[in-house]
PDB file of C-alpha atoms in Angstrom:
ATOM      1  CA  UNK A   1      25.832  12.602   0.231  1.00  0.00           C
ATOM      2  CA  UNK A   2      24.367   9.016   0.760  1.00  0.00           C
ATOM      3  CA  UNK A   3      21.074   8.666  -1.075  1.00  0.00           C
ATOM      4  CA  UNK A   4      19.939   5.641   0.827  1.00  0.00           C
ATOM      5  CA  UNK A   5      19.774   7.914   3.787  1.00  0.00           C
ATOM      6  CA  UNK A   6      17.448   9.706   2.557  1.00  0.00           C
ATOM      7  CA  UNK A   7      15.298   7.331   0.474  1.00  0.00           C
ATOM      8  CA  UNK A   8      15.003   5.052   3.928  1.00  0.00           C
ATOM      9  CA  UNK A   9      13.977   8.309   5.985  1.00  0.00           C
ATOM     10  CA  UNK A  10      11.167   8.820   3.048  1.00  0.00           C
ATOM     11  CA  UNK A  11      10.300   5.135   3.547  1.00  0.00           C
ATOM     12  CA  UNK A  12      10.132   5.669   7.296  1.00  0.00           C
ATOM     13  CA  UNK A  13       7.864   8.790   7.271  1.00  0.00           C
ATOM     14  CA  UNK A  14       5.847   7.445   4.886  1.00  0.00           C
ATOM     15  CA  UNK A  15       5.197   4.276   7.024  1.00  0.00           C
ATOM     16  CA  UNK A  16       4.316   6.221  10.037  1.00  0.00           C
ATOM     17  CA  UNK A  17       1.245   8.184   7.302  1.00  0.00           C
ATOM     18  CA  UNK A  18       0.012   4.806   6.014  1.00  0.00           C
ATOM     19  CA  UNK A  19       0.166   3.121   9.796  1.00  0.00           C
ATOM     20  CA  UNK A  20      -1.929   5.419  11.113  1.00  0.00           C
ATOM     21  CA  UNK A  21       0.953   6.733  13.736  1.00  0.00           C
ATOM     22  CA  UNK A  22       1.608   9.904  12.185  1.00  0.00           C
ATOM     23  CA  UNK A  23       0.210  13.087  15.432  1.00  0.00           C
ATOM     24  CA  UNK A  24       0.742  15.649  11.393  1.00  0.00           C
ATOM     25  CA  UNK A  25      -0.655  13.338   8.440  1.00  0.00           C
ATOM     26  CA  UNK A  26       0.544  16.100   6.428  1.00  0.00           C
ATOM     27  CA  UNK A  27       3.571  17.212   7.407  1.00  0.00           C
ATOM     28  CA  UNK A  28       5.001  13.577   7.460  1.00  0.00           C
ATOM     29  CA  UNK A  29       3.500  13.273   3.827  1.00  0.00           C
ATOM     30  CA  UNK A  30       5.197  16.025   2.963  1.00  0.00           C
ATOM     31  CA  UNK A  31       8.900  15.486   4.716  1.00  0.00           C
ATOM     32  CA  UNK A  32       8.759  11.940   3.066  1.00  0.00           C
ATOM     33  CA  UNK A  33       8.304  13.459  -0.389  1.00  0.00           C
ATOM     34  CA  UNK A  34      11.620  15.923   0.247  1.00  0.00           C
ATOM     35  CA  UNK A  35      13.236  12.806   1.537  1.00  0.00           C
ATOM     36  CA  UNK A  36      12.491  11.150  -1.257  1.00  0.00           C
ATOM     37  CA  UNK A  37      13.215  14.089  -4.009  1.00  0.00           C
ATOM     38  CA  UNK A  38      16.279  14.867  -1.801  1.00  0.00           C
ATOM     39  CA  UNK A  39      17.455  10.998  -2.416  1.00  0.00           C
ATOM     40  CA  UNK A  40      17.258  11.062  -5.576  1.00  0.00           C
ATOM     41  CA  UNK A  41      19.030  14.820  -5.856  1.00  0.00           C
ATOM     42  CA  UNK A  42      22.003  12.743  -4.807  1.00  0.00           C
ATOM     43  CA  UNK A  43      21.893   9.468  -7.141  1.00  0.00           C
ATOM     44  CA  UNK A  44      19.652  10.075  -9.599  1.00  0.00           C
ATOM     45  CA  UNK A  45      20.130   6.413 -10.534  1.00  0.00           C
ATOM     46  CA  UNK A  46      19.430   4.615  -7.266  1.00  0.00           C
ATOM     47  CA  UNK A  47      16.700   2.672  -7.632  1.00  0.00           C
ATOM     48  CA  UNK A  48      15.355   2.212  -4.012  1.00  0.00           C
ATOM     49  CA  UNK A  49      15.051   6.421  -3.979  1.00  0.00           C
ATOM     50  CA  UNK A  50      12.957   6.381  -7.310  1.00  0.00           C
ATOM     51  CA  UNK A  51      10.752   3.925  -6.254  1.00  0.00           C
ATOM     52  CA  UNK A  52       9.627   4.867  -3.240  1.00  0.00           C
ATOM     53  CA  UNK A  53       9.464   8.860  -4.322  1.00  0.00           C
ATOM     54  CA  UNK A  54       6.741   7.026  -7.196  1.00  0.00           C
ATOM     55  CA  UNK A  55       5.166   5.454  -4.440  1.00  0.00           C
ATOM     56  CA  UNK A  56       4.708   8.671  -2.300  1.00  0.00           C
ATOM     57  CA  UNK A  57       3.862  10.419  -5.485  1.00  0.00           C
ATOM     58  CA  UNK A  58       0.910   8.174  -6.140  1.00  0.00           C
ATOM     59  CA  UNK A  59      -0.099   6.800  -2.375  1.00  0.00           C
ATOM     60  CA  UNK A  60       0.101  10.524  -0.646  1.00  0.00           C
ATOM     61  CA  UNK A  61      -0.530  12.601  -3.474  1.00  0.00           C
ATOM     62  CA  UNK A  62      -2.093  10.811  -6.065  1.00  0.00           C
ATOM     63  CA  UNK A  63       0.218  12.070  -8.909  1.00  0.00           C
ATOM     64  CA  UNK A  64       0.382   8.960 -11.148  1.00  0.00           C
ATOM     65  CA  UNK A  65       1.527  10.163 -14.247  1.00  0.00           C
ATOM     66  CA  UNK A  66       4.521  11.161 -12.418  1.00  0.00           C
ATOM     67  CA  UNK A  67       4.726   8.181  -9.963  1.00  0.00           C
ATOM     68  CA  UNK A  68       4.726   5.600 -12.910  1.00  0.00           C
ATOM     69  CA  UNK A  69       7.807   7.983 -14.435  1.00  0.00           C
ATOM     70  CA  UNK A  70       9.794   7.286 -11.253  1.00  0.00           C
ATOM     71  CA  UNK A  71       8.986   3.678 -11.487  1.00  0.00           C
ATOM     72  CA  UNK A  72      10.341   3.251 -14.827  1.00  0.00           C
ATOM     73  CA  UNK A  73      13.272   5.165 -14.357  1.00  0.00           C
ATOM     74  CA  UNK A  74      13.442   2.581 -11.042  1.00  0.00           C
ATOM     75  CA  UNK A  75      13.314  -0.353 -12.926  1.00  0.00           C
ATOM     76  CA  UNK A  76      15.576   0.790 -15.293  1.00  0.00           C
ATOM     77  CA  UNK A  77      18.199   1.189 -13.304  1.00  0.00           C
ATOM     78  CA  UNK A  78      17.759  -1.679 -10.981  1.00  0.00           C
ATOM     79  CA  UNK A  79      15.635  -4.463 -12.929  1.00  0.00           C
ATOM     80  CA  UNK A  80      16.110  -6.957 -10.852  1.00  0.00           C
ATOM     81  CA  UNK A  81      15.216  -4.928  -7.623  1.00  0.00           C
ATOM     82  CA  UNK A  82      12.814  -6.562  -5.947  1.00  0.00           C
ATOM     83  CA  UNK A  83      11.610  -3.684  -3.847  1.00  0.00           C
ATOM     84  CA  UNK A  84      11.513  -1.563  -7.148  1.00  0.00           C
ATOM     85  CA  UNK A  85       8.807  -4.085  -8.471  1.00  0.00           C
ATOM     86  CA  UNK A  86       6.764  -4.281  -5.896  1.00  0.00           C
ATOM     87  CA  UNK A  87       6.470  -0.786  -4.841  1.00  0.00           C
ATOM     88  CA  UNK A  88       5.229   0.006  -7.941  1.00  0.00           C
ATOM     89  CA  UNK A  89       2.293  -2.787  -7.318  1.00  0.00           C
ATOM     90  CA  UNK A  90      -0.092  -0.288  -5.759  1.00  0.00           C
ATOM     91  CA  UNK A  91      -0.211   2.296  -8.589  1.00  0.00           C
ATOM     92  CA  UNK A  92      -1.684   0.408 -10.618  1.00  0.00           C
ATOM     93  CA  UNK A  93      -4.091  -0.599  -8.188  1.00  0.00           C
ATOM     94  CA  UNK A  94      -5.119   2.883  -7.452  1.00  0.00           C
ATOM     95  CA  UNK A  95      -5.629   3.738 -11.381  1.00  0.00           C
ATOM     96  CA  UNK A  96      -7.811   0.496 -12.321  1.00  0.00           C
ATOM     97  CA  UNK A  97      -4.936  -1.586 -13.720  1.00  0.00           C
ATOM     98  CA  UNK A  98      -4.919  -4.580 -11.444  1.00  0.00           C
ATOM     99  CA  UNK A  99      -3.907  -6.764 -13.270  1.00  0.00           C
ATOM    100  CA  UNK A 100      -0.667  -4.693 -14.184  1.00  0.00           C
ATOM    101  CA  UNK A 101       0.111  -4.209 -10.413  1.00  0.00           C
ATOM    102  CA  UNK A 102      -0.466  -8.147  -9.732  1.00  0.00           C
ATOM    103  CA  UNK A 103       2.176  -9.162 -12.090  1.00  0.00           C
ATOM    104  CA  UNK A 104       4.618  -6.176 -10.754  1.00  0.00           C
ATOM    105  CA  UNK A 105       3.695  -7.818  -6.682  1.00  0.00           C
ATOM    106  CA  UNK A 106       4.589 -11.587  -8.715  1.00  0.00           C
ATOM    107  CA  UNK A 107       7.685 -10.641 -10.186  1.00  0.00           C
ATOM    108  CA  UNK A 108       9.173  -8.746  -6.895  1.00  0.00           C
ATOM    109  CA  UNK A 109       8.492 -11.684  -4.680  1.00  0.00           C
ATOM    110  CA  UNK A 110      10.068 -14.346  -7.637  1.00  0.00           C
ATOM    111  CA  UNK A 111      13.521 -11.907  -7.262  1.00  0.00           C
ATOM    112  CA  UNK A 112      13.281 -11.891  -3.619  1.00  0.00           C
ATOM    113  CA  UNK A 113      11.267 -15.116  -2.472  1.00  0.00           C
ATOM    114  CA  UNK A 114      12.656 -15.658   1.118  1.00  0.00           C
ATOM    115  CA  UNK A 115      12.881 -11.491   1.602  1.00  0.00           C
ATOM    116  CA  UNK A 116      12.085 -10.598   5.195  1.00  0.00           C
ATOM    117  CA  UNK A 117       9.853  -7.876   3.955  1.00  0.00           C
ATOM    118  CA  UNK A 118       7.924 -10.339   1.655  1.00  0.00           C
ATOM    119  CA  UNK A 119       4.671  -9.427   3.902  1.00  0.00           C
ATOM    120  CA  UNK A 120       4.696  -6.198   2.359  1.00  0.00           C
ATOM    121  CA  UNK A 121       4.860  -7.485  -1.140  1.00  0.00           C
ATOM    122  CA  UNK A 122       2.389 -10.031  -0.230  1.00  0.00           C
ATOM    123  CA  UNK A 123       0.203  -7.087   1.328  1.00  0.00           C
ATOM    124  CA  UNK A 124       0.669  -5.822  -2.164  1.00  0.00           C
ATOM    125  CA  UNK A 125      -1.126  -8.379  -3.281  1.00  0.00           C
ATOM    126  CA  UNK A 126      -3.992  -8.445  -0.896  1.00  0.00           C
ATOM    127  CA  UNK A 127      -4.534  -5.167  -2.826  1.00  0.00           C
ATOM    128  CA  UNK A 128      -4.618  -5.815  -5.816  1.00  0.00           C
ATOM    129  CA  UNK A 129      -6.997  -8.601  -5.771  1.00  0.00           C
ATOM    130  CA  UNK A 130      -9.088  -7.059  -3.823  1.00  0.00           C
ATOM    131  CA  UNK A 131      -9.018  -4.062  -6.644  1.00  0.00           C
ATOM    132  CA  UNK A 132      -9.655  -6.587  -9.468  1.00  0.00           C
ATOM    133  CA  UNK A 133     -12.822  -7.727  -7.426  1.00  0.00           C
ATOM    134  CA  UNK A 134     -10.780 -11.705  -6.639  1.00  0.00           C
ATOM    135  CA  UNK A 135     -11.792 -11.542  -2.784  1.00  0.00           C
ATOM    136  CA  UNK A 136     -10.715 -14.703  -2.462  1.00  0.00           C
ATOM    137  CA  UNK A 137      -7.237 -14.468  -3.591  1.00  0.00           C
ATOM    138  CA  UNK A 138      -7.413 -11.287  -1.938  1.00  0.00           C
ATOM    139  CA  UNK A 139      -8.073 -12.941   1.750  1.00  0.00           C
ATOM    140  CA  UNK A 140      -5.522 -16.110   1.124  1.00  0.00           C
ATOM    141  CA  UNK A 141      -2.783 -13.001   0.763  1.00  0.00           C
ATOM    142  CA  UNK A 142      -4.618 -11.040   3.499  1.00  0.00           C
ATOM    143  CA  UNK A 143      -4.351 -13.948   6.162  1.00  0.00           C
ATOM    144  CA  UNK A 144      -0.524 -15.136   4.998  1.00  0.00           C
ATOM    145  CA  UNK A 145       0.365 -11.572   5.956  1.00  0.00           C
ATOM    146  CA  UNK A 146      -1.385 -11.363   9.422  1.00  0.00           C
ATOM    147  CA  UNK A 147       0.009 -14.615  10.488  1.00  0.00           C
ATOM    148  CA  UNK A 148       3.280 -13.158   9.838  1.00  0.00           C
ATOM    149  CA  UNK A 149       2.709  -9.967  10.711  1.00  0.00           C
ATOM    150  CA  UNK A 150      -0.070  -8.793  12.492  1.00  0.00           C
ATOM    151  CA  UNK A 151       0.299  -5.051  13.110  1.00  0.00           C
ATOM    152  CA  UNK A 152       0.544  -4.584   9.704  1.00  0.00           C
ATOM    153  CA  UNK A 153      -2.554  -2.199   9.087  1.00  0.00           C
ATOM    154  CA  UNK A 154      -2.030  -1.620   5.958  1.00  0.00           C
ATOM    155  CA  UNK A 155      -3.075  -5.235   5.207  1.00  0.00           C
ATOM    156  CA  UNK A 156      -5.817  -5.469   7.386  1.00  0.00           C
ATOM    157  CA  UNK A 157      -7.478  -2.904   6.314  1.00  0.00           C
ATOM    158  CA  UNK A 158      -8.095  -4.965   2.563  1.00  0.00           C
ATOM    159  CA  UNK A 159      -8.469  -8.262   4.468  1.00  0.00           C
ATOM    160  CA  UNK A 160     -11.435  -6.652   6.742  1.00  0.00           C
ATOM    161  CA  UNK A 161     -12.932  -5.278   3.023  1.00  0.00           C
ATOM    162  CA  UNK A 162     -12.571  -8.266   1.125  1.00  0.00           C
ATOM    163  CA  UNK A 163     -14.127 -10.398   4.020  1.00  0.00           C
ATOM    164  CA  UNK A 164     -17.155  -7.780   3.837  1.00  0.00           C
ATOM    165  CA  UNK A 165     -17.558  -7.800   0.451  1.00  0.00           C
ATOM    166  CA  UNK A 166     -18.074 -11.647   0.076  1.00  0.00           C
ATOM    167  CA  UNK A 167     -20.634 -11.543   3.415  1.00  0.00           C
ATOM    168  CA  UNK A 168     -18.484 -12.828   6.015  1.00  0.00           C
ATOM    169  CA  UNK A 169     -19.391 -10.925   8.569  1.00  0.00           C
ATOM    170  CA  UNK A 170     -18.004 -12.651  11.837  1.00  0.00           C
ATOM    171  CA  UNK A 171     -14.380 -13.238   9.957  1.00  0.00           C
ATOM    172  CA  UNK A 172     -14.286  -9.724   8.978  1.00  0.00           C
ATOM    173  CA  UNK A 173     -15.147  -7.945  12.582  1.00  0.00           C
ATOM    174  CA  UNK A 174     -12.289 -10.011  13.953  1.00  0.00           C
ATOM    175  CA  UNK A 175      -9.882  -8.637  11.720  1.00  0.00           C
ATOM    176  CA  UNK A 176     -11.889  -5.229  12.363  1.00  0.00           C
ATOM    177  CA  UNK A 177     -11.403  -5.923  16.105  1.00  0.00           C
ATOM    178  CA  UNK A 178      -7.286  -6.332  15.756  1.00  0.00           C
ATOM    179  CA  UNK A 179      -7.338  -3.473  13.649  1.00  0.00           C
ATOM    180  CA  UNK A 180      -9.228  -0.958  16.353  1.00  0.00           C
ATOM    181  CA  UNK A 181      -6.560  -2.351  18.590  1.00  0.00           C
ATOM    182  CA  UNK A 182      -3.674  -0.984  16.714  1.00  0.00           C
ATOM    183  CA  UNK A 183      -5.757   2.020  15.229  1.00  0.00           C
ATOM    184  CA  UNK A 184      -7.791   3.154  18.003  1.00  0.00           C
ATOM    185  CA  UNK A 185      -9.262   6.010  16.142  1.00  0.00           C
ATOM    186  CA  UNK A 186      -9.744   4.986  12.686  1.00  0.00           C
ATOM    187  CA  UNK A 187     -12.543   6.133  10.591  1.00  0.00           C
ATOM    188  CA  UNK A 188     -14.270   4.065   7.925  1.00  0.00           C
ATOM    189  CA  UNK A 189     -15.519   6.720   6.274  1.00  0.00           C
ATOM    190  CA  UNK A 190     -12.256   9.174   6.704  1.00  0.00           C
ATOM    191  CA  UNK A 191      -9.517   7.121   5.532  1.00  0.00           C
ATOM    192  CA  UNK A 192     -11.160   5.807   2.272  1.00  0.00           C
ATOM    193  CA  UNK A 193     -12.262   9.098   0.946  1.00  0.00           C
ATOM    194  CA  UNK A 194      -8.435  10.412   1.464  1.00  0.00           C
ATOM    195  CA  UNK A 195      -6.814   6.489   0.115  1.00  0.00           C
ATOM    196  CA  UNK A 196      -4.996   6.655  -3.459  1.00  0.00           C
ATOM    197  CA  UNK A 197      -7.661   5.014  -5.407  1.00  0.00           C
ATOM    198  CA  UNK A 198      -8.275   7.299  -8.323  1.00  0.00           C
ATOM    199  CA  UNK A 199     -12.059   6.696  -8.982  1.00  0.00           C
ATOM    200  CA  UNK A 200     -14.370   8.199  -5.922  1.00  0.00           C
ATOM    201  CA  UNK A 201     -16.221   5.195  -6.975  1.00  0.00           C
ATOM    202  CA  UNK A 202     -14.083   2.851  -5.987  1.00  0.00           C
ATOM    203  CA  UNK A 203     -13.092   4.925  -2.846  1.00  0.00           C
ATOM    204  CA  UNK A 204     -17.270   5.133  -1.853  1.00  0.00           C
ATOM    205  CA  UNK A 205     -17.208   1.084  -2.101  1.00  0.00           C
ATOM    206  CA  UNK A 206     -14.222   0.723  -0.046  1.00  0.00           C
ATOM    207  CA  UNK A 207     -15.862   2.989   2.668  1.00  0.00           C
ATOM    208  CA  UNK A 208     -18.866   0.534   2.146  1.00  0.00           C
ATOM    209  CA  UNK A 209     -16.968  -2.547   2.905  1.00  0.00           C
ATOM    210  CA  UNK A 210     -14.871  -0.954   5.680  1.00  0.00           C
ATOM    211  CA  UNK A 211     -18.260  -0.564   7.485  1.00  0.00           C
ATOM    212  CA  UNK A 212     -19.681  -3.323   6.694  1.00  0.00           C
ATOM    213  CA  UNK A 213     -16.518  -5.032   8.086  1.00  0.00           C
ATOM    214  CA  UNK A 214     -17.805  -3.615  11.648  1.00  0.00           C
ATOM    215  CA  UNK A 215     -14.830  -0.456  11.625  1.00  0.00           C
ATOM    216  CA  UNK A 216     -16.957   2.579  12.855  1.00  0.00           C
ATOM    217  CA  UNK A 217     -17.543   5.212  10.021  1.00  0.00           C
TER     218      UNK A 217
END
């Protein structure tokens, strides 16, 4: 009858989908998204279950109306949860609000400044910058995060676009190089026409940059 049980199983299968590790993309989507619904079947106030079921919502299955529900009802009921904050960062991201999802990213790491996870709200950030167009603020949070944690894909993957899109070519097929390493068989071309961005146009140009980063399409 634990929620947290659950929501932290949903936050583990949905780490192994965004990591690349995942051998059944879709079943692990799917298992973290019962996880997640079963979490919150059990506490329908705990925070740490809404939030990450309105992250899944919106990163696996690109259901924003419904993810942004969660995250309210998240923030509600835990306002000053760090974790609640910042996992609703990328939403907004995905649905052309950067802006939005910059101050969410902000306000998680002010709660929680010396969190041990702060690399993933900083990767949150190296996001959202790099939606609003700022390369450059998003490659100061893109290289904070690989010097403190480096098989982090997930923040690679913006660093290596944002160093593409302002022409840096032999920066951005480094970080393309360390990402190969951990992701062997990633696809330019494959993973941005299945990320959460909502607009294929903003999916096509993140496909761009990934190539033009040196990841093979």
């Amino acid at each position: 009858t634990y929620a947290k049980a659950d929501a932290m199983a949903a936050k583990g299968q949905g780490l192994a989908f965004g990591q690349g590790w995942s051998t059944d993309p879709e079943e692990d989507a799917a298992s973290s998204d019962r996880f997640a619904t079963e979490a919150i079947a059990r506490d329908s106030s705990d925070h740490l279950a809404l939030a990450l079921a309105g992250h899944h919502k919106s990163f696996l299955f690109r259901d924003y109306d419904r993810a942004i529900a969660l995250f309210d009802r998240a923030t509600a009921a835990g306002p000053n949860s760090a974790l609640a904050w910042t996992l609703s960062s990328p939403t907004y991201s995905y649905i052309g609000m950067a802006e939005e999802a910059i101050q969410r990213a902000e306000r998680g790491l002010r709660l929680s400044p010396l969190d041990p996870d702060a690399f993933w709200y900083q990767t949150s950030l190296t996001l959202a910058y790099y939606a609003s167009g700022e390369f450059e603020k998003a490659i100061e949070f893109g290289r904070k995060v690989a010097a403190a944690k480096p098989i982090f894909t997930a923040n690679l993957r913006f660093l290596a676009a944002s160093l593409a899109a302002l022409d840096r070519p032999n920066e951005a097929r480094e970080v393309s190089h360390t990402l190969l390493q951990l992701e062997p068989h990633f696809s330019a071309i494959r993973f941005a026409s299945r990320y959460a961005f909502k607009d294929k146009a903003r999916r096509d140009l993140f496909a761009e940059h990934l190539v033009r980063a040196g990841l093979p399409e």
